[in-house]
Amino acid sequence: MASTESFVRIAMAQPGTVAGPHFDRTAFKVKRTFATLAADGLSANLKFTPEEQEFKCMVAPEIFQAIDNGWGRQGWTTILIVPASDDDIAAALTMAHAHAVAKTRK
C-alpha cells in the first residue's frame, strides 16, 4: 500500500521534475504538468494517452479511474493512492513523465 509521501518521493525522483501549487493541488511538471496531487493526498491525476488510460483502467479499476470530462477524454486519469503499490505509482508516474519530457523536446 502506497502513501502520499511515497507518491511525492517517486514524482520528485523523475528527472527535471519541479513541484508547485496548482489551484488546490500540487502539480509535478517538466515544463508541462504530468501529475497533480489532491490536497487530501488520497488521489492524484496523471496525464496518459487515451490508450494508456483505457488499459490502466481496464487492468486495475480499483486503482485507476478515467476523469469524466474533457480532460479525461484527453487521457487525464485519477490514481487512488491507498490501494496502489509503490510499484503501481512508479510505473504510472514514469509513463506520465515521459509524455511531459517528450513535449519539451518539440
Short mmCIF file of C-alpha atoms in Angstrom, two decimals:
data_model
loop_
_atom_site.label_atom_id
_atom_site.label_comp_id
_atom_site.label_asym_id
_atom_site.label_seq_id
_atom_site.Cartn_x
_atom_site.Cartn_y
_atom_site.Cartn_z
CA MET A 1 0.00 0.00 0.00
CA ALA A 2 1.38 3.38 -1.02
CA SER A 3 1.25 6.70 0.80
CA THR A 4 1.18 10.37 -0.08
CA GLU A 5 4.82 10.57 0.94
CA SER A 6 5.83 7.78 -1.43
CA PHE A 7 3.88 9.41 -4.27
CA VAL A 8 5.74 12.71 -3.74
CA ARG A 9 9.10 10.95 -3.41
CA ILE A 10 8.60 8.98 -6.63
CA ALA A 11 7.25 12.01 -8.53
CA MET A 12 10.20 14.18 -7.48
CA ALA A 13 12.64 11.43 -8.49
CA GLN A 14 11.57 11.83 -12.12
CA PRO A 15 14.36 13.75 -13.95
CA GLY A 16 13.86 17.51 -14.12
CA THR A 17 10.67 17.50 -12.06
CA VAL A 18 9.63 20.52 -10.05
CA ALA A 19 6.59 20.83 -7.80
CA GLY A 20 4.36 23.84 -7.32
CA PRO A 21 0.85 24.90 -6.41
CA HIS A 22 -1.94 24.29 -8.91
CA PHE A 23 -5.28 25.52 -7.58
CA ASP A 24 -5.96 23.30 -4.54
CA ARG A 25 -3.46 20.66 -5.70
CA THR A 26 0.29 20.21 -6.04
CA ALA A 27 1.48 19.97 -9.65
CA PHE A 28 4.52 17.98 -10.75
CA LYS A 29 5.95 19.14 -14.05
CA VAL A 30 8.79 19.23 -16.52
CA LYS A 31 7.70 22.34 -18.44
CA ARG A 32 4.31 20.60 -18.80
CA THR A 33 2.35 19.17 -15.89
CA PHE A 34 2.27 15.37 -15.81
CA ALA A 35 0.66 14.83 -12.39
CA THR A 36 -1.34 16.71 -9.77
CA LEU A 37 -1.76 15.52 -6.20
CA ALA A 38 -5.04 16.25 -4.40
CA ALA A 39 -4.81 18.41 -1.28
CA ASP A 40 -6.01 15.50 0.88
CA GLY A 41 -3.29 13.23 -0.54
CA LEU A 42 -5.75 10.45 -1.30
CA SER A 43 -5.58 10.67 -5.09
CA ALA A 44 -3.67 12.22 -7.94
CA ASN A 45 -4.36 12.91 -11.60
CA LEU A 46 -1.89 11.70 -14.23
CA LYS A 47 -1.57 12.51 -17.93
CA PHE A 48 -1.67 9.37 -20.07
CA THR A 49 -2.58 8.89 -23.69
CA PRO A 50 -6.22 7.83 -24.11
CA GLU A 51 -4.99 4.32 -24.99
CA GLU A 52 -2.83 4.10 -21.86
CA GLN A 53 -5.75 5.36 -19.79
CA GLU A 54 -8.05 2.71 -21.20
CA PHE A 55 -5.51 -0.03 -20.50
CA LYS A 56 -4.74 1.09 -16.93
CA CYS A 57 -8.44 1.45 -16.07
CA MET A 58 -9.21 -1.99 -17.54
CA VAL A 59 -6.34 -3.80 -15.78
CA ALA A 60 -6.63 -2.10 -12.38
CA PRO A 61 -10.04 -0.38 -11.98
CA GLU A 62 -9.61 -0.34 -8.20
CA ILE A 63 -6.60 1.99 -8.68
CA PHE A 64 -7.18 3.93 -11.92
CA GLN A 65 -10.29 5.87 -12.98
CA ALA A 66 -10.79 7.95 -16.10
CA ILE A 67 -11.76 11.52 -15.28
CA ASP A 68 -15.32 12.03 -16.54
CA ASN A 69 -14.90 15.26 -18.52
CA GLY A 70 -12.96 16.78 -21.41
CA TRP A 71 -9.68 16.43 -19.54
CA GLY A 72 -10.40 12.74 -19.10
CA ARG A 73 -11.02 12.30 -22.81
CA GLN A 74 -7.50 13.68 -23.32
CA GLY A 75 -6.08 10.94 -21.08
CA TRP A 76 -6.11 12.54 -17.63
CA THR A 77 -6.65 9.70 -15.17
CA THR A 78 -7.13 9.53 -11.41
CA ILE A 79 -4.94 7.18 -9.39
CA LEU A 80 -6.15 6.28 -5.91
CA ILE A 81 -3.09 6.31 -3.66
CA VAL A 82 -4.09 3.88 -0.89
CA PRO A 83 -4.96 0.80 -2.96
CA ALA A 84 -1.91 1.39 -5.21
CA SER A 85 1.51 -0.05 -4.51
CA ASP A 86 4.71 1.95 -4.82
CA ASP A 87 5.39 -0.07 -8.00
CA ASP A 88 1.99 0.96 -9.44
CA ILE A 89 2.75 4.60 -8.68
CA ALA A 90 6.29 4.43 -10.07
CA ALA A 91 5.14 2.84 -13.33
CA ALA A 92 2.31 5.35 -13.76
CA LEU A 93 4.47 8.39 -12.95
CA THR A 94 7.24 7.20 -15.25
CA MET A 95 4.71 6.85 -18.07
CA ALA A 96 3.15 10.27 -17.45
CA HIS A 97 6.57 11.92 -17.04
CA ALA A 98 7.73 10.52 -20.40
CA HIS A 99 4.92 12.43 -22.14
CA ALA A 100 5.89 15.69 -20.41
CA VAL A 101 9.54 15.23 -21.39
CA ALA A 102 8.59 14.44 -24.98
CA LYS A 103 6.53 17.67 -25.15
CA THR A 104 9.56 19.74 -24.06
CA ARG A 105 11.69 18.44 -26.94
CA LYS A 106 9.35 19.56 -29.72
#
